Coordinates of C-alpha atoms in Angstrom, one line a residue:
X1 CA 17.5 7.9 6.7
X2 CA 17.3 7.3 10.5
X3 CA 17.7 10.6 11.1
X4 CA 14.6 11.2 8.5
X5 CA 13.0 8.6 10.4
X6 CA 13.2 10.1 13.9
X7 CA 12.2 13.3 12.7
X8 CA 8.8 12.3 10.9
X9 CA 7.8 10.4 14.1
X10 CA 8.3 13.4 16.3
X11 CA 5.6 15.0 14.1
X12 CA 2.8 12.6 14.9
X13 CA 1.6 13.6 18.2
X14 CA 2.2 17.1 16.8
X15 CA -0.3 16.4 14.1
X16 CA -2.8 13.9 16.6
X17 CA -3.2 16.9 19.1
X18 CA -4.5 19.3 16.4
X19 CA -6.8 16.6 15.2
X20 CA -8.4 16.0 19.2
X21 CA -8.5 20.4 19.1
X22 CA -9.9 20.6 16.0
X23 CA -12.4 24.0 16.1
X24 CA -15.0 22.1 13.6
X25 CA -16.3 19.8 16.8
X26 CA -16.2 20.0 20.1
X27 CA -15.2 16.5 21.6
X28 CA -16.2 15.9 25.4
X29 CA -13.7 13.7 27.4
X30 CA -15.1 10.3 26.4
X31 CA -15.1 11.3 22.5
X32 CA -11.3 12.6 22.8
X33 CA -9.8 9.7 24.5
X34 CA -11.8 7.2 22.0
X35 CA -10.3 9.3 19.3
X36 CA -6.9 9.1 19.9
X37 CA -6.5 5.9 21.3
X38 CA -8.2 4.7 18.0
X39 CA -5.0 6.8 16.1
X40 CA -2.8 5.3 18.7
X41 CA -3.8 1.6 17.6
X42 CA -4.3 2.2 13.8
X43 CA -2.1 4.9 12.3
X44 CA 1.5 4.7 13.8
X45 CA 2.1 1.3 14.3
X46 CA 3.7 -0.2 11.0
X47 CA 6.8 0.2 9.0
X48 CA 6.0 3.7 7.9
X49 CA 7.5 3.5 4.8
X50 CA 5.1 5.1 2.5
X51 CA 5.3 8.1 5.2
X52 CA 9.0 8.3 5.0
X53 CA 9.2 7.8 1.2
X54 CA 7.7 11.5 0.7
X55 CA 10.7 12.9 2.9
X56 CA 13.1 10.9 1.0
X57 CA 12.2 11.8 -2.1
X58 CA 11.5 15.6 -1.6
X59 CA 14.8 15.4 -0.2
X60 CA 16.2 13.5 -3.3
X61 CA 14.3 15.8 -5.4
X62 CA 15.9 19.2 -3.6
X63 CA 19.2 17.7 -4.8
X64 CA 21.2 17.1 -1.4
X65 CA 20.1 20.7 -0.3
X66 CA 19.3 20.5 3.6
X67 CA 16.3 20.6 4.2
X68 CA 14.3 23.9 5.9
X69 CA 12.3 23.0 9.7
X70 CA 9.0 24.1 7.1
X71 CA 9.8 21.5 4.2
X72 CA 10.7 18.5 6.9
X73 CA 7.6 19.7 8.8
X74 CA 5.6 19.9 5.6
X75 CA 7.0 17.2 4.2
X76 CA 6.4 14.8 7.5
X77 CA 2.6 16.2 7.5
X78 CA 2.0 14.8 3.9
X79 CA 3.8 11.8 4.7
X80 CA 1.9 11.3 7.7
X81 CA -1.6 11.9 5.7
X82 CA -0.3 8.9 3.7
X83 CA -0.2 6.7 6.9
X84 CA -3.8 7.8 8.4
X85 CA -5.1 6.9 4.5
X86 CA -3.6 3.8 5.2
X87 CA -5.2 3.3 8.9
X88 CA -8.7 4.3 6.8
X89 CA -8.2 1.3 4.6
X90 CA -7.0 -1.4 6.7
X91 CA -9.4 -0.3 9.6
X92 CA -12.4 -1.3 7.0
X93 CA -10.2 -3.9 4.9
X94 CA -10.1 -5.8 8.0
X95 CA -14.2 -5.7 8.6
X96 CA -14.8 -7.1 4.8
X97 CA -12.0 -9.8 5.0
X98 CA -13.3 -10.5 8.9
X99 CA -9.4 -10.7 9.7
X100 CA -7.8 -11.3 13.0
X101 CA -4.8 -9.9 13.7
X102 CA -3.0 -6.9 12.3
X103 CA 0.5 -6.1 12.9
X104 CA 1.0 -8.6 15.2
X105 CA -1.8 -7.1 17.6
X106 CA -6.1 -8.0 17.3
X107 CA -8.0 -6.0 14.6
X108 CA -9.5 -2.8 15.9
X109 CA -12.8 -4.1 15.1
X110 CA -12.2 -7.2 17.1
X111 CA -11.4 -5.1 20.5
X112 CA -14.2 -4.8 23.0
X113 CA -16.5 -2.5 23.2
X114 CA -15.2 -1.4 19.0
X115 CA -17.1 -3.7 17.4
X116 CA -19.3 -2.3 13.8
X117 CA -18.1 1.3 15.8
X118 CA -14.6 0.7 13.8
X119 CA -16.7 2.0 10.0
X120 CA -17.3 4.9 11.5
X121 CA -14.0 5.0 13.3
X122 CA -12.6 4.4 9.3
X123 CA -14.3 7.2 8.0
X124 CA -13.0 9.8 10.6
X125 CA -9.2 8.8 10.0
X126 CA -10.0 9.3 6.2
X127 CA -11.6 12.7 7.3
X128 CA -8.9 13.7 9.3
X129 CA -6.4 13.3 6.1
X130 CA -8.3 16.5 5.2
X131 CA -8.3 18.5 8.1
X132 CA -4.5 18.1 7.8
X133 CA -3.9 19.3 4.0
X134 CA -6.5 22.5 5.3
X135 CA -4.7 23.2 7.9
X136 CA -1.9 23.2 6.0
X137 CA -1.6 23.4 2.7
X138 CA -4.5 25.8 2.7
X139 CA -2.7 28.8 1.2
X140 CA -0.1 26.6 -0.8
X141 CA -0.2 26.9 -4.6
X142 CA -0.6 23.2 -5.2
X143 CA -3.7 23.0 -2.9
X144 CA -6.2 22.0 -5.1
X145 CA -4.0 19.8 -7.0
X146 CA -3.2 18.0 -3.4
X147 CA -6.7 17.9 -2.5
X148 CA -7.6 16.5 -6.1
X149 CA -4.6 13.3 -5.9
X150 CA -5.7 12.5 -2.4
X151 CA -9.3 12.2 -3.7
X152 CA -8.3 10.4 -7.1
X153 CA -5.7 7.6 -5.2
X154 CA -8.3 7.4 -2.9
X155 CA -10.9 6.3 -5.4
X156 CA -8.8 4.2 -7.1
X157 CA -8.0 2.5 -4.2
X158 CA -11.2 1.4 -3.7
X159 CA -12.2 0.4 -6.7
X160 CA -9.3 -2.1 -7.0
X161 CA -10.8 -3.0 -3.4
X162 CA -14.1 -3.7 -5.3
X163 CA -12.8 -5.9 -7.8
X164 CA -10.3 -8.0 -5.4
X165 CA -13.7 -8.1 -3.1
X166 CA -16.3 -9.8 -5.9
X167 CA -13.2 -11.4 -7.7
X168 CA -12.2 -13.5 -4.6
X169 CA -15.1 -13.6 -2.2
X170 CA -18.2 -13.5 -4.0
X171 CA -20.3 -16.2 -4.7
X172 CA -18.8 -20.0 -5.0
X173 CA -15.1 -20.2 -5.4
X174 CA -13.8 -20.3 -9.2
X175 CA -10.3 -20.1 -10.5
X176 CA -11.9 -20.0 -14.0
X177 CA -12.0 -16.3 -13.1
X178 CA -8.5 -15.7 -12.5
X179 CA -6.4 -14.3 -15.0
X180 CA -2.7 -11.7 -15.3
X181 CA -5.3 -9.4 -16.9
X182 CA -7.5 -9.5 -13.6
X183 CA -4.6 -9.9 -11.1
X184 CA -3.0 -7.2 -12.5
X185 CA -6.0 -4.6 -12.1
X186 CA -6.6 -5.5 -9.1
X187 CA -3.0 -4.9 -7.9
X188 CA -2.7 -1.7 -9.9
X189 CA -5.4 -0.4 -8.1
X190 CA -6.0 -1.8 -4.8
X191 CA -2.1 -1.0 -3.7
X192 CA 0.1 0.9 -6.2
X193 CA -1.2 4.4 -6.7
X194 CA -1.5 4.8 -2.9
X195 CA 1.9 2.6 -2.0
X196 CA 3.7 4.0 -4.9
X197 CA 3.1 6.6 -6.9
X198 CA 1.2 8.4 -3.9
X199 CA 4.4 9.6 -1.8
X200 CA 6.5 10.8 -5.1
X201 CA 3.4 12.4 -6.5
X202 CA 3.1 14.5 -2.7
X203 CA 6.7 15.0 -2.9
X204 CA 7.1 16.1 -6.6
X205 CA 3.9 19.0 -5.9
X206 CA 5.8 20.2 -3.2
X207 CA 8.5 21.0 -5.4
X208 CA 7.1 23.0 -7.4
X209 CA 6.0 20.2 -10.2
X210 CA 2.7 20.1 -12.5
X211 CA 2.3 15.9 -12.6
X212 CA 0.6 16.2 -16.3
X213 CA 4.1 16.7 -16.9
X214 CA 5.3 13.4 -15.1
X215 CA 2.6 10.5 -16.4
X216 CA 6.0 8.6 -17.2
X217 CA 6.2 9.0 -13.6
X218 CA 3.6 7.7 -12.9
X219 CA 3.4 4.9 -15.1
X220 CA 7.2 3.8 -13.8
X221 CA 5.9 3.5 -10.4
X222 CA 2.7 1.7 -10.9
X223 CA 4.8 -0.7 -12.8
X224 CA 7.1 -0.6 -9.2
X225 CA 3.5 -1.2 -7.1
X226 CA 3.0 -4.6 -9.7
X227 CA 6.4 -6.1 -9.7
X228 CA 6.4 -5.7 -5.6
X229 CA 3.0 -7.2 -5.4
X230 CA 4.2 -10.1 -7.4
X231 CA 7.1 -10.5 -5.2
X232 CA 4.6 -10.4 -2.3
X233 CA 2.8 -13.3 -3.6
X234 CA 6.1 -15.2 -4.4
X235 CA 6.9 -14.5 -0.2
X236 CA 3.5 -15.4 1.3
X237 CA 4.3 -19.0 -0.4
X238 CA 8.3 -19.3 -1.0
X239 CA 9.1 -16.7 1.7
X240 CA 11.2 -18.2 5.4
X241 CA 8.3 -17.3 7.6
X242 CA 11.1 -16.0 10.2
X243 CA 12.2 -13.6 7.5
X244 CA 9.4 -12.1 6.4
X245 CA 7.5 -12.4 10.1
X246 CA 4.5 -13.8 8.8
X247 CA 2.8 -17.2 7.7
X248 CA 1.7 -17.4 4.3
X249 CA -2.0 -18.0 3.8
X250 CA -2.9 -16.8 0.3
X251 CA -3.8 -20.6 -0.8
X252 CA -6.3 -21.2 2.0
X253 CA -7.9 -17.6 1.2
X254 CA -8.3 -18.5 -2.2
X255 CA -6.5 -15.2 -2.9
X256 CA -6.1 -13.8 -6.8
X257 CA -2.5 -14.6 -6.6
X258 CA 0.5 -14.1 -9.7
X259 CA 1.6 -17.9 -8.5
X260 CA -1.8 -19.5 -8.8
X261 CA -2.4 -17.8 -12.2
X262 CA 0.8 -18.6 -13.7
X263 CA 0.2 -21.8 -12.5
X264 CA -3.2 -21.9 -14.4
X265 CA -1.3 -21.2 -17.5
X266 CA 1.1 -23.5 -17.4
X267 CA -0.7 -26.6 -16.1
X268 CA -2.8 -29.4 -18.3
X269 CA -5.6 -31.0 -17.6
X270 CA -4.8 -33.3 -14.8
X271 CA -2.8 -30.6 -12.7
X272 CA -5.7 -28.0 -13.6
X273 CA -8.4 -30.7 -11.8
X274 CA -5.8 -31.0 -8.7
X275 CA -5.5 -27.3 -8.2
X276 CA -9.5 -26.9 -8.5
X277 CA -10.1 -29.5 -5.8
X278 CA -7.1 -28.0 -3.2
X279 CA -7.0 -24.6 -4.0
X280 CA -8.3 -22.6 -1.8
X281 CA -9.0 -24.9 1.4
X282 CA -7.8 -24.0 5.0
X283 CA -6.3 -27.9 4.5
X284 CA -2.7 -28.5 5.3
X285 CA -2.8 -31.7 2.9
X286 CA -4.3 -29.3 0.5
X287 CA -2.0 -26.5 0.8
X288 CA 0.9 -29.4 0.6
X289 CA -0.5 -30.3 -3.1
X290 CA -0.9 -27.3 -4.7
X291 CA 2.8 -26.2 -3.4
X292 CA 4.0 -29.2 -5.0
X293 CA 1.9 -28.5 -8.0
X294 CA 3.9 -25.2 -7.9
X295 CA 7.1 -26.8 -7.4
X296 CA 6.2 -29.1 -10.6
X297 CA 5.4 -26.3 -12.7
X298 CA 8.4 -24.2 -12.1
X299 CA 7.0 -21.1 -10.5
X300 CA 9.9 -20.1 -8.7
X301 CA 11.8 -20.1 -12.1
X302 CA 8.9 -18.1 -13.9
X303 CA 9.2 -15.7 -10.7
X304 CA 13.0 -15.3 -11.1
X305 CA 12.6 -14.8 -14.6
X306 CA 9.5 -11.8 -14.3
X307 CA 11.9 -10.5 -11.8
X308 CA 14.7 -10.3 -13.9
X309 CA 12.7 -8.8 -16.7
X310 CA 10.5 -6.1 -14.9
X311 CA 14.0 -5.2 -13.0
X312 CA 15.7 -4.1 -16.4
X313 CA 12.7 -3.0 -18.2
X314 CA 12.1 -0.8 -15.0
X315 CA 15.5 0.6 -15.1
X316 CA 15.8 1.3 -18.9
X317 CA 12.4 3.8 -18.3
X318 CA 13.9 5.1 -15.0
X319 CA 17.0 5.9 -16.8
X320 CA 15.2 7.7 -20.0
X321 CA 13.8 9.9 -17.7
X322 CA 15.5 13.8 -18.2
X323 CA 15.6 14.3 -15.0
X324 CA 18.6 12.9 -13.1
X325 CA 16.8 14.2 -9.3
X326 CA 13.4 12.0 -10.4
X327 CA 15.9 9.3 -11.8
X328 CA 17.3 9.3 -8.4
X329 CA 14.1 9.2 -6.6
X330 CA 13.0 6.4 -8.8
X331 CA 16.1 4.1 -8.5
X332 CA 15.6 4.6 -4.7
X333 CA 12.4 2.9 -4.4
X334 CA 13.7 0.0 -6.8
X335 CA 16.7 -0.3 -4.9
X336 CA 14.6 -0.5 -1.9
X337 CA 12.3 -3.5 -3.5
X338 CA 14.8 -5.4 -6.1
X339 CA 15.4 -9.0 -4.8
X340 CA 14.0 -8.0 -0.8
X341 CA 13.2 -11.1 1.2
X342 CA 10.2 -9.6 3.7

């Protein structure tokens, strides 16, 4: 996998010069050097592992065959799209949420002389996802089908971002509206197509594959994108902040989380009133009561036991599949996710 790894980010500035000579528009020095500095900041800089997951499991799927200089080149280029979708979203995430920091370093937005330029700078980086399948993918057999699961993840992504957005931050605060049904949507949308299903979907129309034929597929790894978004939540309040690298803040952000729901359906009318008057408030004494609240309630045991559960009922559809390559692409990713810490 290392090796994987230093290969797909040789490709990068590969990809980032043909994006700054791109024949559709004719940048002048101040245009080019804004460009790329704004890929620089935003696309490259995190763990990459929705990149690398389209190598690994194009290379899972080509069962142990070594790869060709075109398939890791083509392969790196899709993965790569997957990253600058990423830098689209979190560039403009970060505007709606008015966050601070981002991987460890100030949100683009918040740099001088960025600024409100940063939506525009979003949009490009979602633009140039497409100038990269053209280029291409162009004369591929799968184009259109590309073309068409870039566009649906995409939409799909925001429109989970719509309903996290007027779920959590619209209007007065009420945990009234919280709910597994909601949570759930909003997770499905807003981050498992694109986390999950995205880089095996890439990977299994590379091969060769029609994905009508693989809903199971898809419906494996969207369960995947839920169970590690649940985990996420467990983390940001249960997690050893020098394990997982960052502090926790979903209770002061009033966040849509799996603990404060469970919570809501396990809690009577005393403990319901207690998390209604702390949740939510950027309050250490507050935060302090609804963790105890959580402690009182058991979360961590319903955690271990949804974890347990989702883990077999994951790998009893992972090993139906007929396919031992896609099993093995599947048990990858759960391998990669089952009991992790950060």
């Amino acid at each position: 996998m290392s090796d994987l790894h230093s290969k797909f980010l040789e490709f990068y500035p590969v990809l980032k010069e043909e994006l700054l000579n791109d024949p559709a528009f004719e940048y002048d020095d101040a245009s080019r050097q804004w460009v790329e500095r704004m890929m620089d900041y935003n696309v490259p800089g995190g763990k990459l592992n929705r990149g690398l997951s389209v190598l690994d499991s194009y290379k899972l799927l080509k069962e142990g065959k070594e790869l060709t200089d075109d398939e890791l080149f083509l392969s790196s280029a899709l993965g790569w799209c997957i990253e600058w979708l990423q830098a689209f979203f979190l560039v403009l995430d970060d505007i709606m949420d008015n966050s601070v920091t981002r991987r460890g370093n100030p949100c683009w937005f918040r740099l001088p002389k960025v600024g409100i330029i940063a939506v525009n700078d979003g949009v490009i980086l979602r633009n140039h996802v497409h100038r990269i399948i053209k280029k291409h993918f162009r004369e591929k057999p799968y184009y259109v089908e590309l073309v068409d699961l870039f566009n649906e993840v995409e939409f799909q992504t925001a429109s989970g971002q719509l309903i996290d957005l007027i779920t959590t931050h619209e209007g007065e605060k009420d945990l009234s509206k919280y709910s597994l049904t909601i949570h759930r949507r909003i997770v499905q949308y807003k981050t498992a197509y694109y986390s999950f299903y995205l880089s095996v979907a890439c990977a299994l129309l590379m091969s060769g594959e029609n994905l009508d034929n693989h809903v199971d597929v898809q419906n494996i790894l969207v369960e995947m994108g839920v169970y590690f978004q649940v985990q996420d939540d467990y983390l940001d309040c249960f997690g050893a902040p020098e394990v997982t690298g960052k502090i926790g803040s979903d209770i002061e952000d009033f966040k849509c989380s799996w603990l404060v729901v469970k919570a809501l359906e396990r809690c009577n009318e005393e403990q319901k009133n207690l998390l209604y008057e702390n949740y939510g408030k950027a309050d250490a004494a507050c935060v302090a009561k609804v963790k105890e609240l959580y402690k009182t309630l058991d979360i961590q045991g319903a955690f271990e036991e949804y974890e347990r559960e989702s883990y077999e009922k994951l790998t009893k559809s992972i090993e139906a599949h007929p396919s031992k390559a896609v099993q093995a692409v599947l048990k990858s990713f759960l391998a990669k996710i089952y009991k992790r810490q950060k």
